[in-house]
Coordinates of C-alpha atoms in Angstrom, one line a residue:
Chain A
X1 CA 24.4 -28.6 5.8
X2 CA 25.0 -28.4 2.2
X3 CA 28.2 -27.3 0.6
X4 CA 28.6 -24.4 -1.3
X5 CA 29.3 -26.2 -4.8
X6 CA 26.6 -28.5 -3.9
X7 CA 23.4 -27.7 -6.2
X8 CA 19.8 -27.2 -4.0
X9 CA 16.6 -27.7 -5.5
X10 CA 14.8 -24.7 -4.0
X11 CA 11.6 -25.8 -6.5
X12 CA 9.8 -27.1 -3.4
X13 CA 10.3 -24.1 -1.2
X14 CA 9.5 -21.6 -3.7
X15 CA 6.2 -23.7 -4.4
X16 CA 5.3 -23.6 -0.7
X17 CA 6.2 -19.8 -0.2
X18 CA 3.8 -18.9 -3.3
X19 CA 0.9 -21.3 -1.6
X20 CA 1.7 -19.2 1.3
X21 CA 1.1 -15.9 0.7
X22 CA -1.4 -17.4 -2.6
X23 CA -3.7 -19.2 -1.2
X24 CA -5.3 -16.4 1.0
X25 CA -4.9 -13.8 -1.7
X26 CA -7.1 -15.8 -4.0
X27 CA -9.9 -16.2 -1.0
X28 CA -10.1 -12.5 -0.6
X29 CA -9.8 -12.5 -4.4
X30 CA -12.7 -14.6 -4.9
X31 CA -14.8 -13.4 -1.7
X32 CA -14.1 -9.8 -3.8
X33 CA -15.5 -11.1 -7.1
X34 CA -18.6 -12.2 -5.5
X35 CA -19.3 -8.7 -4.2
X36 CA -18.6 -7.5 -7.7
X37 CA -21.2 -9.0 -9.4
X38 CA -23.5 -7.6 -7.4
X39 CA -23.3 -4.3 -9.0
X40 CA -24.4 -6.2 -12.4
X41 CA -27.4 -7.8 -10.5
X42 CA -28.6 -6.1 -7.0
Chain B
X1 CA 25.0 -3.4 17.5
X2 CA 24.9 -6.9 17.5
X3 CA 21.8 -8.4 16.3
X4 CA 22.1 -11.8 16.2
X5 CA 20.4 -13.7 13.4
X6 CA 17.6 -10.9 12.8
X7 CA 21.5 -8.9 11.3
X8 CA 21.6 -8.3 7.4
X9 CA 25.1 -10.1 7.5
X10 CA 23.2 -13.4 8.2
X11 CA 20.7 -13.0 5.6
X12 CA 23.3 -12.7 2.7
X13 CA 21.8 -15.2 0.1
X14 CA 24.3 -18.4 -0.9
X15 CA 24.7 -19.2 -4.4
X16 CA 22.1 -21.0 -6.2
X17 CA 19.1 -18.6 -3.6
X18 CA 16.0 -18.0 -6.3
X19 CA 14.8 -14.3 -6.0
X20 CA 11.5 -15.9 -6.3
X21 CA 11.6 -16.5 -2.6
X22 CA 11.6 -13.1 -2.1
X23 CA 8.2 -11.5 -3.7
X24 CA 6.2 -13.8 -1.3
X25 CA 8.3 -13.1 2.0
X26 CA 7.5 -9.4 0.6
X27 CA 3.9 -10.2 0.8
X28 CA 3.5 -12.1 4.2
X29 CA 4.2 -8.8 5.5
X30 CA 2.9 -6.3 3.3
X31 CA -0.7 -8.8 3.5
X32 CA -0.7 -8.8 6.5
X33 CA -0.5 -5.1 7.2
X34 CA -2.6 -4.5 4.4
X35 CA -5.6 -5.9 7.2
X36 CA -5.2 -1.8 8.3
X37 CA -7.6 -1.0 5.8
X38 CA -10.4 -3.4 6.8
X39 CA -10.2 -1.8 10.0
X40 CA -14.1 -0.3 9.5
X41 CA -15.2 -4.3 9.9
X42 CA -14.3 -3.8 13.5
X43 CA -16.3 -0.4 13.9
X44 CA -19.7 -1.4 14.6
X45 CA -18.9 -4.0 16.9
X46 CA -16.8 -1.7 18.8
X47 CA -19.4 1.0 18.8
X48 CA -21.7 -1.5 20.2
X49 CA -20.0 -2.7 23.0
X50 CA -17.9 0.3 24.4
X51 CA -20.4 2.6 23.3
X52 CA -18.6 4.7 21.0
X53 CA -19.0 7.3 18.4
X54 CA -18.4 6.7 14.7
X55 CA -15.5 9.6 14.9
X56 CA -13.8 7.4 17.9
X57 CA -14.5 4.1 16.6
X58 CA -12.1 5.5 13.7
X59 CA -9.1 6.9 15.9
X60 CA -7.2 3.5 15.8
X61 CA -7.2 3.0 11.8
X62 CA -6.4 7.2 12.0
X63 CA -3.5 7.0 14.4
X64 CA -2.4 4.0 12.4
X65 CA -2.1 6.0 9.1
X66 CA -0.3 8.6 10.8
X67 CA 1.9 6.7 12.5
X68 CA 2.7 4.6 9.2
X69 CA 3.3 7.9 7.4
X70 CA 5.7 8.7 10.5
X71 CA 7.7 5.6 11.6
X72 CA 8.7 5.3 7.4
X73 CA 9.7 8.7 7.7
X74 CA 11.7 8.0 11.0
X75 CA 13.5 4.7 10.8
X76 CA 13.9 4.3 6.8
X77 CA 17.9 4.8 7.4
X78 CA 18.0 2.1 10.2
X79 CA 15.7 -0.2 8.3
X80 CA 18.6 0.2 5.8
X81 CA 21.1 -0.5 8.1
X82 CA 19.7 -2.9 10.0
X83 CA 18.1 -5.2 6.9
X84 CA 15.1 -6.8 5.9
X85 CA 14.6 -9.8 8.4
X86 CA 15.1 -7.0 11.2
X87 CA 12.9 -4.7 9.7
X88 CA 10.2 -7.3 8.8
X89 CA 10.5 -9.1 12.3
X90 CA 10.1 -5.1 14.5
X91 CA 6.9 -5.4 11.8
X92 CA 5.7 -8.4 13.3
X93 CA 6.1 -7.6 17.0
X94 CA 5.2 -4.6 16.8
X95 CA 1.7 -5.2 14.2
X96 CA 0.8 -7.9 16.0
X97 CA 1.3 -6.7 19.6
X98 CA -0.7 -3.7 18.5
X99 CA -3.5 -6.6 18.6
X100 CA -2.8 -7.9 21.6
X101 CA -2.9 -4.6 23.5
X102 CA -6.1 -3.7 21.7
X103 CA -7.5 -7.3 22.9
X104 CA -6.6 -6.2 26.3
X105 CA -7.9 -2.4 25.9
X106 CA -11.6 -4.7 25.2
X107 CA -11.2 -6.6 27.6
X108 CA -10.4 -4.5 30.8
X109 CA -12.8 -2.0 28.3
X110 CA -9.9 0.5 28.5
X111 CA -10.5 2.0 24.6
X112 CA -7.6 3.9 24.9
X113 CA -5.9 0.9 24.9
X114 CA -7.3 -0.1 22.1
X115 CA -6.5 3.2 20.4
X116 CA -3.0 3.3 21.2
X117 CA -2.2 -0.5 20.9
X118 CA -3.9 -1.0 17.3
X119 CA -2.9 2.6 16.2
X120 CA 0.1 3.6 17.9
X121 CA 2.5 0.5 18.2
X122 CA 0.5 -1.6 15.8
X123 CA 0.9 2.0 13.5
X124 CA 4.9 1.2 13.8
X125 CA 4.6 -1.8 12.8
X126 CA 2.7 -0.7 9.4
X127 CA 5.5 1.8 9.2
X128 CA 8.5 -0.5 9.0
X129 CA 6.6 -3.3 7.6
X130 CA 5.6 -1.3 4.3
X131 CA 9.5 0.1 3.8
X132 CA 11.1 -3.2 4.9
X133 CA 11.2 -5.1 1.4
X134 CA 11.3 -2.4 -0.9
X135 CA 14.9 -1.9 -1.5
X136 CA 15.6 -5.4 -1.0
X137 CA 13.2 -6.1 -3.8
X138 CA 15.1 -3.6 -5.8
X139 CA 18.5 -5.1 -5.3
X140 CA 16.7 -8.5 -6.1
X141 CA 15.4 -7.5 -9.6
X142 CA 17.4 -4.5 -10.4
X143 CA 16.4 -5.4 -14.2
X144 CA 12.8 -5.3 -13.2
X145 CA 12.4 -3.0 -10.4
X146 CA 8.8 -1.8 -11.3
X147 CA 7.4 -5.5 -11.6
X148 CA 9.2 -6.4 -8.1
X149 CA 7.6 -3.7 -6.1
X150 CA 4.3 -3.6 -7.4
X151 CA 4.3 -7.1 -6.0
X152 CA 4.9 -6.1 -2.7
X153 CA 2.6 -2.9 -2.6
X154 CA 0.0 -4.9 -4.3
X155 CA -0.2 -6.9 -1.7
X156 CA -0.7 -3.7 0.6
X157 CA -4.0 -3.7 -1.2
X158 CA -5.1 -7.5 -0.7
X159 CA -4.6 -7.7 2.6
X160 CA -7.7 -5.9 2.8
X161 CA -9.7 -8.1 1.0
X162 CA -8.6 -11.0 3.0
X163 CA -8.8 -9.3 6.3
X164 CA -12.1 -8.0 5.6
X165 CA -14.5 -11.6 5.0
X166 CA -12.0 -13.1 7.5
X167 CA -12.8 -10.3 10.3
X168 CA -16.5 -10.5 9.5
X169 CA -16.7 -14.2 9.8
X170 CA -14.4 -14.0 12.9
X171 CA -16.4 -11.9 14.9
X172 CA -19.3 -13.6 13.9
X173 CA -18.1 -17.1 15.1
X174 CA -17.2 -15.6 18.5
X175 CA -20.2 -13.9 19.2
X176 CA -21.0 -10.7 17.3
X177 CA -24.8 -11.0 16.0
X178 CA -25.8 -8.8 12.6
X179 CA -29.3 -8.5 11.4
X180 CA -30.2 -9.1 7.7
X181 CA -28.8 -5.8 6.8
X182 CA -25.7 -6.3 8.3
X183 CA -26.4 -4.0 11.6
X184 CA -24.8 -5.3 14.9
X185 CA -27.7 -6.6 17.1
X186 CA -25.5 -8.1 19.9
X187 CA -21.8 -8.5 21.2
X188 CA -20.7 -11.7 23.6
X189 CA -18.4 -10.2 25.9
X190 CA -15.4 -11.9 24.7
X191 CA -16.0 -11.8 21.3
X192 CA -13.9 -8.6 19.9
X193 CA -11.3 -9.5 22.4
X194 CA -10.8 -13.5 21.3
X195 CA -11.1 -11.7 17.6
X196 CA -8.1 -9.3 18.1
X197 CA -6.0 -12.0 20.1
X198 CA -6.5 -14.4 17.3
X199 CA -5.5 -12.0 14.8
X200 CA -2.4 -11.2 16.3
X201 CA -1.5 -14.4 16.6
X202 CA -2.6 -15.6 12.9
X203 CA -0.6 -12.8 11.6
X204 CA 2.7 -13.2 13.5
X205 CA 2.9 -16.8 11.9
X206 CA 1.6 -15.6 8.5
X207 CA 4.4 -12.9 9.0
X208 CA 7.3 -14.9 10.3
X209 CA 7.7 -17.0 7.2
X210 CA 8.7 -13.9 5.3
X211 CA 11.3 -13.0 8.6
X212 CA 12.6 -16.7 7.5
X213 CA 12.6 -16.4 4.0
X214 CA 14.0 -13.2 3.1
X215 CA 17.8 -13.2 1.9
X216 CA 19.8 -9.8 0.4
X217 CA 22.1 -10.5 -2.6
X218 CA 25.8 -10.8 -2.2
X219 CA 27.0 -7.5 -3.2
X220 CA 28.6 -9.0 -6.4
X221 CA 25.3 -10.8 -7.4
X222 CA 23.5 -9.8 -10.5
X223 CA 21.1 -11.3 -12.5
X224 CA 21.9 -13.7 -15.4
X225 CA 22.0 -11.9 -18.6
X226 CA 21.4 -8.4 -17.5
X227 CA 23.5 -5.5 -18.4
X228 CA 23.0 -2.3 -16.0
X229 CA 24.5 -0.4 -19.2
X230 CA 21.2 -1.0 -20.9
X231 CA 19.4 0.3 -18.1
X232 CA 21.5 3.9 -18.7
X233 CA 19.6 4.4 -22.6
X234 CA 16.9 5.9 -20.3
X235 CA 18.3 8.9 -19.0
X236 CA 17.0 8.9 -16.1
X237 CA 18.1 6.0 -14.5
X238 CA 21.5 7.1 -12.7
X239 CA 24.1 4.2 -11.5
X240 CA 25.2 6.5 -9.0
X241 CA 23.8 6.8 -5.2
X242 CA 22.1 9.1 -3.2
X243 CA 22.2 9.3 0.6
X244 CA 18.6 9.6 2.3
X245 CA 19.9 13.0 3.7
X246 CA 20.9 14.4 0.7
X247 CA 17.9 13.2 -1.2
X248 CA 15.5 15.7 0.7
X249 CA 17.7 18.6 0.0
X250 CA 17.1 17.6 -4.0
X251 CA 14.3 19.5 -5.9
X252 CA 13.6 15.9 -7.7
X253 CA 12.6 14.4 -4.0
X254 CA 10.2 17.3 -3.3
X255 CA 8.8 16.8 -7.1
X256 CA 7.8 13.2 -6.3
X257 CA 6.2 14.6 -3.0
X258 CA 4.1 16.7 -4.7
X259 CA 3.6 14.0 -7.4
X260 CA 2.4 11.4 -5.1
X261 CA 0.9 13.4 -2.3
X262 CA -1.5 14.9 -5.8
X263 CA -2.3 10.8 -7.5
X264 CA -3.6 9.7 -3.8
X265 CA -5.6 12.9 -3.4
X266 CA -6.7 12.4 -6.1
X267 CA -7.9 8.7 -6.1
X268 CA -9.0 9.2 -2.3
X269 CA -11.3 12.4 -4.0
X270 CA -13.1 8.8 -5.1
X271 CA -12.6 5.9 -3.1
X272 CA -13.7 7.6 -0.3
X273 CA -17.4 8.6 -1.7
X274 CA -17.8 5.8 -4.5
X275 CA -20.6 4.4 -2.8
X276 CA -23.2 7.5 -2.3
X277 CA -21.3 9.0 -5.3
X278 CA -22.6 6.4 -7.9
X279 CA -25.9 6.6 -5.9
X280 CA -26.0 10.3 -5.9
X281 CA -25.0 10.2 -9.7
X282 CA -27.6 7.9 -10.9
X283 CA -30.7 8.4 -8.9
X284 CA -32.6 10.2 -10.7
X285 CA -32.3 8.5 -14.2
X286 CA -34.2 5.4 -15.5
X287 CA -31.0 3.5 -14.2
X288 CA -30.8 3.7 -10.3
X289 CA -28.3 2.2 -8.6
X290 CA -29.2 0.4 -5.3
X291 CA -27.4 0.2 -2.2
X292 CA -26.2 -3.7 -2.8
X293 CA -24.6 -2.8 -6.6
X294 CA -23.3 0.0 -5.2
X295 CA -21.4 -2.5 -2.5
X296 CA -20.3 -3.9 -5.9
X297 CA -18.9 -0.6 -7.2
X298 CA -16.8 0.1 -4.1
X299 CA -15.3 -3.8 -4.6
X300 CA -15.0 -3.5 -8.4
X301 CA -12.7 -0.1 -7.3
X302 CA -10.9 -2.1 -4.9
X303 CA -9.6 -4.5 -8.0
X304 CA -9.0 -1.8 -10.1
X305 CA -6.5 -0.4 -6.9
X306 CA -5.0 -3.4 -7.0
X307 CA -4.4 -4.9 -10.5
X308 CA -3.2 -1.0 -11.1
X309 CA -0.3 -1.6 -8.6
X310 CA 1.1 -4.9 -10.5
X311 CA 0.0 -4.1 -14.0
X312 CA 1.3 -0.6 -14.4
X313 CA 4.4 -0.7 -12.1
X314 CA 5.2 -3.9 -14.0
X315 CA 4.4 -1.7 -17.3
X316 CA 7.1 1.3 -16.3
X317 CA 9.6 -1.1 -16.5
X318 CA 9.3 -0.8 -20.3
X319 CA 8.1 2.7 -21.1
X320 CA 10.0 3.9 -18.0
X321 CA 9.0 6.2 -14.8
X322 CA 8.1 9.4 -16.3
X323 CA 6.1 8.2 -19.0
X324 CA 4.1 6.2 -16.7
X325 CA 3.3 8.7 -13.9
X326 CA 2.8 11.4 -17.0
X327 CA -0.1 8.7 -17.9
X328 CA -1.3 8.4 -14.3
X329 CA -1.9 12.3 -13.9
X330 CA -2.8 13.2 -17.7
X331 CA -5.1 10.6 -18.8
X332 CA -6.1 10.8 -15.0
X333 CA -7.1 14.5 -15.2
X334 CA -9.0 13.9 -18.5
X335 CA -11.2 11.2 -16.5
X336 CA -12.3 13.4 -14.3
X337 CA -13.4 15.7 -16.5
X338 CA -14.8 13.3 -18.5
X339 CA -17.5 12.1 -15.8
X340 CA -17.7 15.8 -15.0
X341 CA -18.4 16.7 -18.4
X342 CA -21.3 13.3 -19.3
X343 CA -21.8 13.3 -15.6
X344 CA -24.7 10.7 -15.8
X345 CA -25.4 10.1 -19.4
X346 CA -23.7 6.6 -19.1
X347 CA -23.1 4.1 -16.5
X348 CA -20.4 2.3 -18.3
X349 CA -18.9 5.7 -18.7
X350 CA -18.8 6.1 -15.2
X351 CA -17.3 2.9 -14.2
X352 CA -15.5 2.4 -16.6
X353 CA -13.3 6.1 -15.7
X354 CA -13.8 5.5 -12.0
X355 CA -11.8 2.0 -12.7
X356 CA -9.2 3.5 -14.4
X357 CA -8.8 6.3 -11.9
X358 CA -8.5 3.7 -8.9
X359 CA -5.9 1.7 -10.8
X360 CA -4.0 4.9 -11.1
X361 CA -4.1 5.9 -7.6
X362 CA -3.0 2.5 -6.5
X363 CA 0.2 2.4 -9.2
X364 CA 1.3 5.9 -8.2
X365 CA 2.4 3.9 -5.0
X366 CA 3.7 0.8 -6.6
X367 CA 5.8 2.8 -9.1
X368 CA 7.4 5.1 -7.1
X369 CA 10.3 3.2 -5.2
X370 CA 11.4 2.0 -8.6
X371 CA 10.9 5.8 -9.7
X372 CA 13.5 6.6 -6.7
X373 CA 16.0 4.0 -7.5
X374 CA 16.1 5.5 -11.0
X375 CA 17.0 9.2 -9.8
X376 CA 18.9 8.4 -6.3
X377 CA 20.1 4.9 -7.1
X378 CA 19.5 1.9 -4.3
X379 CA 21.6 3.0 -1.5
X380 CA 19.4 4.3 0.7
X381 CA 16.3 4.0 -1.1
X382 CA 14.1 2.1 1.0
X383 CA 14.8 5.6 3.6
X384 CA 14.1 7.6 1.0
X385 CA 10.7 6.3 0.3
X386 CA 10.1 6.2 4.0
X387 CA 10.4 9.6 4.0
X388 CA 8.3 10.4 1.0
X389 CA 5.3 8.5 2.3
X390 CA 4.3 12.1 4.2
X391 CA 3.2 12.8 1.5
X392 CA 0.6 10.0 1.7
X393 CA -0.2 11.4 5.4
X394 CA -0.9 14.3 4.3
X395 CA -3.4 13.0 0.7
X396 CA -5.1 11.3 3.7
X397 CA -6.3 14.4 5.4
X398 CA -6.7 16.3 2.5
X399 CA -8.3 14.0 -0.1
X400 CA -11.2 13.0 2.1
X401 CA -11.6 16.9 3.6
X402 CA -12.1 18.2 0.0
X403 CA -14.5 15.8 -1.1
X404 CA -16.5 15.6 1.8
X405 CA -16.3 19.2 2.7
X406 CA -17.3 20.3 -0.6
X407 CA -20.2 17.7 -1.0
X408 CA -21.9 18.5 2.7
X409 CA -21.6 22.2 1.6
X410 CA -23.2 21.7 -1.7
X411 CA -26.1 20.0 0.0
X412 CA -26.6 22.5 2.6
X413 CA -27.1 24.7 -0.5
X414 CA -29.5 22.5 -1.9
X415 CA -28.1 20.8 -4.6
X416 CA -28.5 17.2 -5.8
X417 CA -26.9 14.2 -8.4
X418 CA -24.0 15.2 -10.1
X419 CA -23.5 18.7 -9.3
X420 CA -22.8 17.5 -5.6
X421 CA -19.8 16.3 -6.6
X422 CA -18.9 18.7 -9.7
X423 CA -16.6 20.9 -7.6
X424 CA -14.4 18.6 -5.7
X425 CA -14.2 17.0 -9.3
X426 CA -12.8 20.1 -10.6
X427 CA -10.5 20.6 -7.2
X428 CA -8.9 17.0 -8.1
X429 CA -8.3 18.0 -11.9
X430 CA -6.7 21.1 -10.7
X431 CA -4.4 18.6 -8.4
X432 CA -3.6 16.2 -11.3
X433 CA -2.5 18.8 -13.5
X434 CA -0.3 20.4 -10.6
X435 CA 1.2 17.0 -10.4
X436 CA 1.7 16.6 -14.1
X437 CA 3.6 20.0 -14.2
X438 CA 5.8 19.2 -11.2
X439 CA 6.5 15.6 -13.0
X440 CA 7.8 17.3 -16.0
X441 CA 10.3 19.1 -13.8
X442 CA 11.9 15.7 -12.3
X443 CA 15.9 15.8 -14.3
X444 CA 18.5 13.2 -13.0
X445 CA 19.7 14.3 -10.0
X446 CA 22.8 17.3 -9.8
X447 CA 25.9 14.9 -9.2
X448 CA 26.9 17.3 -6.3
X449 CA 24.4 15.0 -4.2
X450 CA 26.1 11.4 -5.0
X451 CA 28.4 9.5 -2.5
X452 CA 31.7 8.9 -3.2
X453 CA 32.3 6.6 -5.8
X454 CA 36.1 5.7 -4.5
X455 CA 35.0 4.6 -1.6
X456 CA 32.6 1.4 -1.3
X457 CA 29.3 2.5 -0.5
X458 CA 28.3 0.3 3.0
X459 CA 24.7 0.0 4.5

């Protein structure tokens, strides 16, 4: 357990909370974008 | 009570804790509640299989609204009291236990089950899930209040289009068979069921990394370089605090109501026709739109909902609250009249206003917790906007009554194109303006109203 003067590099786990919650946002993101440009060519 | 490690005195963040751990545990939940609105993937299926109606196919996703509406309304103090990682972790039992009891309701092909799993206890769960970060956020990012919840309530709006593709593909992979049109030809007898399980389970571990991750600042905690003094230039924002209980006896809390209850109403008057609206509006010009591009339309709305709920939220931070929602209700009433006034004379008119509508129907709820830490400070807030989301409840009934009621009766009477819609357009202008009015009324709040300020303020 670290101590409370001790310094944590939270880098890593603020990278792999933004993947989290990132990564499926940009697949209905891109799975939205598709259906868009139908209105420009259906 | 004692709660263990779900209490907010466990989750009080050490020195050195980044608040940008705490946007994304704000959106595992408000992502994966956000699936509520893909509920119509389920529909057909369901229809299918249990033989249902289109009206009861729809009960689940309506009970849910209601109960989301209600359960804010109801346990905003003790979400308060209790903290976020309670809060979001009754979410995620609750959310995804709604599945699992609609799994079973398929199964044993006991709908009711279904209805009051998905909508009644799963409707909880969107309750407490959509309050749960809000005034955490707040306290998180105090100088940028705005920004932090349209995050969060952007999120709201994407988990919709994740949930949607994902359901489809679900239900296809365990047995739900569409024809070339998308109509449901054939449904396994497991399929809908394995779906819902799945989805619960999927979502509890999506959800329980923001139960893990979310921290509250130490009382004494502020961010680096900000001065709350700078905040008080805009005269609205007050340092004091507002009980929940004393903020609904405050003309500014029932202003905000009628505010927000007015935006949605308004952007429903849209969302919830944009697809035989565009039709309807075009069909009889040399520019038709067809039935795939109008699928496009209703998804090129859907961004516009949810970039409006980041960009302008993040955008009141700067010109402040009032300004903002005096843009959302103005400019949104001049719209409207301007695609009632060129109707169809230009399609890039249309879209183009219909856009802008959508993105200010989707940041009049991303604003407005930042709009109620300005006038009742961040005591209670998160119980405050619990309380204020009636007010969507009730722009759900009433948005989609007006606009369909008004387009059926027009019909009946033989109308066609535009001047189906030319009414309700009206209506909503009416609304907007009603909105902008009561907006100009909001003041800082009588000090009569504030706690204490000798006393420390407790959750």
């Amino acid at each position: 357990m670290s101590r409370p003067d001790q310094k944590v590099n939270r880098t890593p786990l603020i990278v792999f909370a933004w993947l989290w919650v990132g990564i499926p946002l940009l697949y209905g993101l891109y799975q939205l974008i598709s259906k868009v440009t139908q209105l420009f060519t259906g | 009570m004692a709660l263990g490690f779900l209490d907010r005195s466990r989750i009080v963040a050490p020195a050195g804790w980044s608040r940008w751990l705490i946007p994304p545990a704000a959106l595992s939940v408000h992502l994966a509640i956000g699936q509520a609105y893909a509920w119509s993937v389920f529909k057909p299926p369901l229809e299918k299989y249990l033989s249902l109606s289109g009206a009861q196919s729809a009960l689940p996703f309506q009970l849910g609204i209601v109960m989301l509406g209600l359960s804010a309304a109801l346990f905003g103090t003790r979400v308060e009291r209790n903290g976020p990682r309670w809060a979001m972790f009754v979410s995620l039992c609750c959310f995804c236990g709604g599945f699992l009891v609609a799994a079973l309701g398929v199964l044993t092909k006991q709908y009711w089950l279904v209805v009051l799993g998905y909508g009644g206890l799963g409707g909880i769960g969107l309750g407490i899930g959509y309050i749960s970060p809000v005034s955490t956020l707040i306290k998180w990012f105090p100088d940028r209040p705005g920004m932090a919840t349209g995050i969060a309530i952007m999120g709201f709006g994407g988990g919709a289009l994740i949930a949607s593709p994902w359901s489809t593909e679900m239900l296809q992979a365990f047995g739900v068979a569409y024809d070339n049109v998308g109509r449901v030809v054939s449904v396994a007898d497991s399929a809908i069921a394995t779906t819902f399980l799945v989805h619960g389970l999927a979502y509890a571990v999506f959800m329980s990394v923001g139960v893990l991750l979310v921290r509250v600042p130490a009382d004494d905690w502020k961010p680096a370089g900000w001065n709350p003094a700078n905040d008080k230039a805009h005269a609205l924002i007050t340092t004091a605090n507002v009980s929940a209980r004393n903020a609904i006896r405050t003309p500014q809390f029932w202003c905000l109501w009628v505010v927000l209850c007015f935006n949605v109403t308004a952007g429903i008057g849209i969302l919830e026709k944009a697809s035989p609206m565009i039709t309807d509006f075009f069909r009889e010009t040399p520019v038709p739109v067809s039935a795939s591009a109008a699928a496009g339309f209703v998804a090129l709305l859907s961004l516009a909902n949810m970039l409006g709920r980041i960009v302008w939220s993040s955008t009141s931070d700067l010109v402040g609250r009032k300004n903002m929602y005096r843009g959302y209700l103005g400019v949104g009433a001049v719209l409207y009249l301007a695609i009632a006034l060129f109707t169809n004379e230009s399609k890039v008119l249309f879209i183009v206003c219909a856009m802008l509508i959508l993105s200010f129907y989707g940041a009049g709820f991303a604003t407005v917790p930042a709009y109620l830490k300005d006038l009742f400070g961040t005591y209670q807030v998160g119980a405050i906007h619990g309380r204020l989301l009636t007010a969507w409840s009730v722009a759900g009934v009433l948005g989609p009554l007006i606009i369909n009621a008004i387009a059926d009766s027009q019909k009946a009477a033989g109308k066609s194109g535009p001047a189906l819609y030319t009414t309700s357009i009206y209506i909503m202008i009416g609304l907007l303006v009603v909105g902008f009015v009561a907006n100009e009324f909001v003041r800082p709040v009588n000090a009569k109203f504030h706690e204490p300020t000798g006393e420390k303020v407790t959750q």
